XYZ file of C-alpha atoms in Angstrom:
534
model
C 0.000 0.000 0.000
C 1.371 3.418 -0.885
C 2.223 6.061 1.718
C -0.543 8.354 0.432
C -3.200 5.663 0.884
C -1.885 4.928 4.383
C -2.309 8.576 5.345
C -5.891 8.636 4.061
C -6.733 5.464 5.971
C -5.147 6.816 9.150
C -7.027 10.101 8.818
C -10.306 8.258 8.305
C -9.580 6.201 11.395
C -8.889 9.317 13.471
C -12.055 11.073 12.232
C -14.123 8.031 13.103
C -12.732 7.871 16.643
C -12.721 11.594 17.518
C -14.977 13.575 15.202
C -15.611 16.203 17.872
C -12.023 17.399 17.550
C -12.293 18.226 13.837
C -12.821 21.962 13.370
C -12.603 24.082 10.237
C -9.531 26.328 10.034
C -7.771 27.722 6.956
C -4.667 25.689 6.178
C -2.779 25.856 2.881
C -3.299 22.777 0.715
C -0.233 22.351 -1.497
C -1.909 20.056 -4.019
C -5.272 21.787 -4.528
C -4.618 25.398 -3.548
C -5.798 27.260 -0.451
C -8.801 25.392 0.851
C -10.410 24.768 4.202
C -8.805 21.746 5.841
C -9.812 20.126 9.137
C -7.650 21.211 12.117
C -7.197 17.579 13.134
C -5.516 16.884 9.799
C -3.046 19.657 10.529
C -2.373 18.144 13.928
C -2.003 14.630 12.547
C 0.403 15.972 9.931
C 2.395 17.524 12.754
C 2.197 14.177 14.538
C 4.020 12.480 11.683
C 6.810 15.058 11.974
C 7.011 14.361 15.688
C 7.389 10.660 15.054
C 10.086 11.317 12.446
C 11.969 13.309 15.081
C 11.452 10.545 17.636
C 12.941 8.006 15.240
C 16.042 10.215 14.966
C 16.199 10.571 18.732
C 15.690 14.342 18.680
C 13.908 16.432 21.318
C 10.360 17.456 20.479
C 9.005 20.947 21.139
C 5.626 22.691 21.147
C 5.976 23.617 17.470
C 6.318 19.965 16.531
C 3.523 18.772 18.787
C 0.471 21.054 18.962
C -1.720 20.683 22.033
C -4.850 18.630 21.476
C -7.814 18.056 23.753
C -8.975 14.588 24.719
C -11.714 13.348 26.996
C -11.255 11.571 30.314
C -12.792 8.485 28.744
C -10.152 8.535 25.998
C -7.441 9.022 28.606
C -8.659 6.003 30.571
C -8.874 3.886 27.422
C -5.287 4.653 26.412
C -4.021 4.165 29.978
C -5.834 0.830 30.202
C -4.278 -0.349 26.926
C -0.801 0.711 28.056
C -1.260 -1.077 31.387
C -2.473 -4.271 29.713
C 0.830 -4.610 27.841
C 3.518 -2.747 29.788
C 2.558 -3.826 33.314
C 2.567 -7.597 32.656
C 5.876 -7.326 30.785
C 7.653 -5.340 33.502
C 6.067 -7.257 36.381
C 6.923 -10.683 34.967
C 10.458 -9.542 34.123
C 10.953 -8.229 37.655
C 9.548 -11.431 39.163
C 11.972 -13.527 37.124
C 14.831 -11.154 37.901
C 14.342 -11.621 41.649
C 13.888 -15.394 41.342
C 17.081 -15.623 39.308
C 19.057 -13.337 41.600
C 17.970 -15.189 44.747
C 18.325 -18.691 43.255
C 21.737 -19.040 44.930
C 20.170 -18.238 48.312
C 17.756 -21.156 47.855
C 20.547 -23.415 46.549
C 22.579 -22.625 49.692
C 20.113 -24.427 51.972
C 20.870 -27.635 50.029
C 24.397 -28.904 49.253
C 25.473 -25.982 47.023
C 28.201 -24.719 49.380
C 29.546 -28.224 49.992
C 29.512 -29.263 46.313
C 31.416 -26.103 45.281
C 33.894 -26.572 48.163
C 33.189 -23.067 49.500
C 35.237 -22.046 52.523
C 35.279 -19.071 54.870
C 33.561 -16.103 53.282
C 33.486 -17.586 49.732
C 29.690 -17.582 49.796
C 29.644 -13.903 50.792
C 31.968 -13.130 47.884
C 29.640 -14.915 45.464
C 26.900 -12.616 46.717
C 29.135 -9.564 46.266
C 30.448 -10.549 42.829
C 26.974 -10.268 41.342
C 26.970 -6.603 42.353
C 30.569 -6.083 41.229
C 29.246 -6.960 37.765
C 26.238 -4.704 38.371
C 28.568 -1.845 39.371
C 31.035 -2.452 36.518
C 28.332 -2.320 33.851
C 26.162 0.492 35.262
C 27.619 3.425 33.304
C 28.260 1.419 30.085
C 24.739 0.022 30.432
C 23.245 3.485 30.951
C 25.063 4.684 27.825
C 23.581 1.764 25.869
C 20.092 2.518 27.204
C 20.333 6.047 25.819
C 22.029 5.205 22.519
C 20.232 1.980 21.537
C 16.526 1.088 21.217
C 15.384 0.742 24.816
C 12.950 -2.165 24.462
C 15.331 -4.258 22.331
C 18.226 -3.613 24.705
C 16.093 -4.670 27.671
C 14.864 -7.826 25.926
C 18.414 -8.834 24.977
C 19.560 -8.292 28.560
C 16.799 -10.591 29.858
C 17.747 -13.290 27.333
C 21.444 -13.147 28.299
C 20.865 -13.318 32.046
C 18.520 -16.307 31.634
C 21.206 -18.170 29.697
C 23.858 -17.310 32.264
C 21.660 -18.524 35.126
C 21.341 -21.932 33.472
C 25.151 -22.035 33.373
C 25.235 -21.756 37.189
C 24.334 -25.457 37.317
C 27.741 -26.374 35.852
C 30.534 -25.106 38.196
C 31.980 -27.287 40.938
C 34.572 -24.756 42.099
C 34.427 -21.203 43.418
C 36.170 -19.708 40.340
C 33.604 -20.830 37.776
C 30.646 -19.750 39.897
C 32.340 -16.402 40.592
C 32.779 -15.655 36.878
C 29.128 -16.453 36.116
C 27.859 -14.383 39.066
C 29.877 -11.389 37.813
C 28.425 -11.712 34.296
C 24.922 -12.125 35.739
C 25.376 -8.802 37.500
C 26.404 -7.150 34.219
C 23.297 -8.496 32.461
C 20.881 -7.473 35.211
C 22.402 -3.987 35.620
C 20.069 -2.726 32.886
C 16.828 -3.989 34.402
C 15.662 -1.377 36.893
C 17.113 1.774 35.223
C 15.744 0.563 31.884
C 12.252 0.021 33.295
C 12.299 3.443 35.000
C 13.068 5.036 31.617
C 10.341 2.966 29.974
C 7.730 3.999 32.553
C 8.685 7.687 32.172
C 7.953 7.524 28.417
C 4.401 6.260 28.763
C 3.052 7.462 32.123
C 2.352 10.779 33.810
C 4.489 11.629 36.806
C 1.619 11.015 39.232
C 0.999 7.599 37.640
C 4.596 6.430 37.891
C 4.952 5.538 41.624
C 2.103 3.027 41.466
C 3.483 1.389 38.297
C 7.013 1.233 39.706
C 5.592 -0.096 42.972
C 3.628 -2.764 41.117
C 6.642 -4.196 39.373
C 8.882 -3.658 42.371
C 6.509 -5.608 44.627
C 7.173 -8.503 42.262
C 10.384 -9.006 44.239
C 8.094 -10.493 46.877
C 6.186 -12.481 44.276
C 9.527 -13.735 42.984
C 10.574 -14.727 46.474
C 7.308 -16.620 46.989
C 7.359 -18.366 43.593
C 11.096 -19.004 43.873
C 10.552 -20.754 47.200
C 7.924 -23.073 45.713
C 10.075 -23.800 42.649
C 13.077 -24.506 44.871
C 10.984 -26.788 47.069
C 9.899 -28.720 43.976
C 13.329 -28.823 42.339
C 14.837 -29.973 45.623
C 12.911 -33.235 45.202
C 14.219 -33.900 41.662
C 16.650 -36.799 41.731
C 18.873 -37.419 38.687
C 22.143 -39.305 38.917
C 25.123 -36.945 38.789
C 22.997 -33.757 38.979
C 22.491 -32.311 42.479
C 19.035 -31.026 43.372
C 20.219 -27.410 43.654
C 21.376 -27.444 39.995
C 17.772 -27.857 38.807
C 16.860 -24.599 40.532
C 19.223 -22.759 38.150
C 18.294 -24.782 35.059
C 14.525 -24.407 35.441
C 14.528 -20.701 36.383
C 17.015 -19.782 33.656
C 15.042 -21.642 30.990
C 11.804 -19.828 31.879
C 13.634 -16.489 31.696
C 15.027 -17.212 28.208
C 11.534 -18.039 26.909
C 10.087 -14.868 28.442
C 12.830 -12.744 26.838
C 11.570 -13.752 23.384
C 8.029 -12.669 24.339
C 9.368 -9.360 25.717
C 11.278 -8.622 22.506
C 8.135 -9.256 20.466
C 5.637 -7.246 22.551
C 7.442 -4.356 24.260
C 7.052 -0.985 22.437
C 9.861 1.544 22.186
C 7.647 4.652 22.412
C 4.035 5.624 21.568
C 4.857 5.552 17.845
C 5.635 1.833 17.981
C 2.626 0.778 20.091
C 0.971 -1.717 17.748
C -1.940 -2.036 20.169
C -2.817 1.685 19.824
C -4.512 3.211 16.775
C -3.375 6.519 15.231
C -5.471 8.771 17.458
C -4.575 6.811 20.612
C -0.862 7.146 19.817
C -1.381 10.898 19.653
C -3.189 10.871 23.015
C -0.412 8.727 24.518
C 2.035 11.496 23.582
C -0.223 14.284 24.834
C -0.734 12.521 28.179
C 2.957 12.861 29.120
C 3.307 16.512 28.067
C 3.029 17.526 31.734
C 6.179 15.503 32.548
C 8.089 18.366 30.847
C 10.680 15.971 29.496
C 12.076 14.716 26.228
C 10.643 11.483 24.869
C 14.087 9.946 24.517
C 16.865 12.118 23.117
C 19.866 10.021 22.077
C 22.316 12.945 22.233
C 24.600 13.010 25.290
C 24.590 16.559 26.738
C 27.603 17.193 28.945
C 26.155 20.190 30.783
C 23.410 17.832 32.004
C 26.092 15.410 33.223
C 27.643 18.278 35.195
C 24.262 19.273 36.614
C 23.639 15.710 37.794
C 27.071 15.265 39.386
C 27.481 18.658 41.121
C 25.526 18.833 44.398
C 25.903 22.648 44.552
C 23.840 22.797 41.329
C 21.320 20.077 42.211
C 21.686 18.056 45.450
C 18.860 15.585 44.849
C 20.989 13.027 42.982
C 23.467 12.709 45.851
C 20.660 12.640 48.412
C 19.260 9.569 46.664
C 22.757 8.076 46.451
C 23.057 8.252 50.272
C 19.535 6.932 50.857
C 19.924 4.048 48.424
C 23.304 3.078 49.897
C 21.802 2.919 53.401
C 19.091 0.637 52.005
C 21.309 -1.445 49.741
C 23.859 -2.414 52.390
C 21.186 -4.183 54.492
C 19.662 -5.529 51.273
C 22.946 -7.159 50.266
C 23.312 -8.848 53.635
C 19.699 -9.798 54.262
C 19.068 -10.757 50.613
C 21.953 -13.254 50.452
C 21.568 -14.595 53.986
C 17.767 -14.444 54.237
C 17.232 -18.196 54.230
C 20.396 -18.920 56.199
C 19.125 -16.526 58.913
C 15.901 -18.527 59.082
C 17.729 -21.867 58.940
C 19.867 -20.710 61.875
C 16.716 -20.868 64.046
C 17.047 -24.663 63.785
C 14.941 -25.628 60.750
C 15.761 -28.182 58.028
C 16.256 -27.128 54.382
C 12.657 -27.859 53.334
C 11.209 -26.373 56.550
C 13.235 -23.193 55.914
C 11.724 -22.771 52.440
C 8.133 -23.256 53.608
C 8.337 -21.213 56.828
C 9.888 -18.368 54.830
C 6.806 -18.012 52.586
C 5.025 -15.408 54.800
C 8.110 -13.201 54.599
C 7.920 -13.425 50.804
C 4.241 -12.456 50.940
C 5.093 -9.414 53.073
C 7.541 -8.313 50.391
C 4.524 -7.993 48.108
C 2.400 -6.185 50.701
C 4.999 -3.579 51.715
C 5.956 -2.089 48.297
C 2.421 -2.432 46.907
C 0.796 -0.639 49.843
C 3.532 2.008 49.777
C 2.985 2.597 46.049
C -0.800 2.896 46.500
C -0.365 5.443 49.320
C 2.155 7.436 47.252
C -0.314 7.458 44.343
C -3.475 8.283 46.285
C -2.189 10.723 48.925
C -0.769 14.012 47.552
C 2.783 14.748 48.677
C 3.214 11.356 50.368
C 6.145 9.815 48.456
C 8.910 10.756 50.868
C 6.649 10.159 53.871
C 6.235 6.596 52.553
C 10.020 6.298 52.282
C 10.478 7.335 55.920
C 7.524 5.430 57.409
C 8.362 2.108 55.806
C 11.819 2.125 57.384
C 10.313 1.639 60.847
C 9.181 -2.041 60.573
C 12.599 -3.032 59.164
C 14.338 -1.182 61.979
C 12.180 -2.991 64.541
C 12.868 -6.317 62.788
C 16.667 -6.035 62.946
C 16.540 -4.850 66.575
C 14.598 -8.031 67.435
C 17.165 -10.179 65.590
C 19.965 -8.418 67.463
C 18.466 -8.473 70.956
C 16.649 -11.800 71.461
C 16.735 -15.516 70.622
C 13.051 -16.092 71.474
C 11.742 -18.114 68.533
C 8.327 -16.413 68.318
C 9.807 -12.906 68.421
C 12.508 -13.891 65.914
C 9.917 -15.122 63.412
C 7.880 -11.928 63.785
C 11.009 -9.820 63.292
C 12.007 -11.952 60.306
C 8.642 -11.435 58.600
C 8.804 -7.620 58.842
C 12.490 -7.300 57.846
C 11.621 -6.473 54.234
C 9.544 -3.303 54.676
C 12.490 -1.200 53.447
C 11.852 -2.435 49.878
C 8.950 0.065 49.684
C 11.491 2.862 50.255
C 13.712 1.444 47.522
C 10.742 1.571 45.151
C 10.310 5.304 45.887
C 14.018 5.905 45.147
C 13.969 3.941 41.907
C 10.952 5.918 40.681
C 12.580 9.272 41.538
C 14.559 9.823 38.289
C 11.395 9.381 36.234
C 9.331 11.748 38.393
C 11.713 14.453 39.613
C 14.523 14.619 37.060
C 14.082 16.158 33.609
C 16.608 16.068 30.771
C 17.349 12.690 29.215
C 21.098 12.724 29.880
C 20.636 14.020 33.426
C 17.997 11.389 34.154
C 20.259 8.622 32.839
C 23.247 9.879 34.883
C 21.275 10.210 38.139
C 19.749 6.809 37.479
C 23.259 5.420 37.064
C 24.417 7.134 40.276
C 21.512 5.577 42.168
C 22.211 2.100 40.866
C 25.965 2.389 41.430
C 25.128 3.238 45.039
C 22.739 0.272 45.086
C 25.437 -2.051 43.747
C 28.094 -0.758 46.163
C 25.841 -1.282 49.177
C 24.978 -4.781 48.022
C 28.679 -5.592 47.554
C 29.565 -4.505 51.082
C 26.469 -5.828 52.856
C 27.134 -9.605 52.807
C 30.506 -9.167 54.528
C 28.865 -7.875 57.706
C 27.151 -11.268 58.029
C 29.962 -13.372 59.475
C 29.672 -17.187 59.453
C 31.206 -17.526 62.936
C 28.432 -15.331 64.394
C 25.653 -17.821 63.584
C 22.914 -17.791 64.765
C 22.722 -14.113 65.778
C 24.702 -12.448 62.930
C 25.240 -9.569 65.382
C 27.568 -7.513 63.163
C 25.148 -7.702 60.246
C 22.130 -6.720 62.325
C 24.001 -3.796 63.911
C 25.035 -2.507 60.470
C 21.406 -2.731 59.320
C 20.204 -0.778 62.367
C 22.645 2.065 61.710
C 21.729 2.248 58.012
C 17.973 2.259 58.572
C 18.341 4.974 61.219
C 20.307 7.209 58.783
C 17.742 6.912 55.978
C 14.887 8.669 57.798
C 16.516 12.116 58.403
C 18.020 12.197 54.887
C 14.556 11.588 53.426
C 13.161 14.401 55.587
C 15.864 16.860 54.443
C 15.239 15.968 50.783
C 11.543 16.703 51.211
C 12.377 20.099 52.749
C 14.585 20.870 49.737
C 11.775 20.047 47.298
C 9.283 22.184 49.238
C 11.672 25.152 49.346
C 12.490 24.874 45.638
C 8.826 24.623 44.613
C 7.983 27.711 46.698
C 10.896 29.627 45.160
C 9.646 28.812 41.668
C 6.089 29.780 42.579
C 7.382 33.117 43.863
C 9.375 33.776 40.678
C 6.341 32.913 38.568
C 4.144 35.265 40.604
C 6.667 38.114 40.312
C 6.818 37.745 36.541
C 3.052 37.385 36.238
C 3.506 33.984 34.648
C 0.779 31.385 35.057
C 2.109 27.860 35.599
C 0.138 24.991 34.110
C 0.966 21.772 35.955
C -0.206 19.698 32.987
C 1.393 21.918 30.359
C 4.889 21.721 29.002
C 6.839 20.618 26.016
C 9.026 17.722 24.971
C 12.244 19.703 24.669
C 15.220 18.209 26.464
C 15.484 20.779 29.284
C 16.483 19.752 32.780
C 14.407 20.384 35.889
C 16.900 23.116 36.890
C 16.596 24.884 33.504
C 12.814 24.664 33.321
C 11.415 26.901 36.075
C 7.874 25.692 35.330
C 8.935 22.240 36.601
C 7.612 21.352 40.069
C 9.062 18.545 42.164
C 6.769 15.736 43.255
C 6.752 15.309 47.020
């Protein structure tokens, strides 16, 4: 079919869906002279220019993308269609990512450590090496996310990590397992920053915390499903293949199959949404105008790098670095030793897996409830971050102070509340940072901090301190206590900056439209109409 016929068909489709938006305005017609042409045709023509610019990776401005009106019903329809595709893809990917990352923790309750002849703190180093790979590949990975097609890069990353996880069944020495764990970290380094970028392209800022929370709560779902899979695989008996090896083989195989589905279904931007028609693609673009951000510029802008890295220009990036580090250090220790902590209460391998299921369920409840509160209650994001530190702090104090089995189990089940705070931090670049390069750099800073904390964390959990792991629990207490005041100071900074911008707007007589904006690649510091989400 020719291009001209395609345009006619697309225009007919748009007119059929939204006839109320077609108004008569004089627009020059190059083929037939000056005639009256519907305004919607002018806008759809502009839309094609916008999509051409998107394909080149250029910023899009008001002149390229005229404002259009759409009804609340149309907004809900487009949002529902986006959710039906993007949410399952990101949630399943995050579930598999957590299952794959924690597979070694489940393997450890079987004969994994014995079969690989691990001694001393070898197991802790295997936990850290994953995040050494994560740290090593964070900036190269962020560069790839900006320069290459986002959805294809993410799908390829998922495929590679699934294959590598299957390889974890092969080593019988520390060296081989260490190499694979490092490469696994490199492959998974793209997951969370890539999904944050993806969410920021399709969702309004106020919609993002709930979506990030939904796929982040899949860590808990992954923990729950991973426990059941490990319980089942632990009963598989094949000569020459230990039961723990099947945990890696099965989980890795499922991940490889899902990667193919992800590559097929995941859109790059509204232009490539095959499940949206022409008018819905245009609405999908208009919906995110209020984010005041580019739709994916592929040009690296060094002044934005400077803005992200210099705290005297913008301190928010470093504030999140500190917060994430104080969450990631406990995460590295608790995440790798979670089932060994429970087993130290005196349970067998299979009892440990089953009794740990409520803790996995709580890891769904905490981030999901935190995301819902952040979405429904105005200005509650950083309050959620601070409030959800308290159960984790109580949990580690119980682990540190008592050996009463009932109290220990209660403390164990509430240990994971801090993951809700991590979800808030991971969503921050999409909500409160504008400028593609700046957003990528701050995202990388956050995940480098995350990797560093996870590298250090396991080494506070010392094998000779079983069952109390006193050093690890003390380190967790200190970190959780630091997070709360830093979150409070960050909120004060946002409030002060928003008030300053309101004052400047009032002095200049400028009216600020919270839902208005353009798709130029300005940063939140450059664009004084930008307001920080609290």
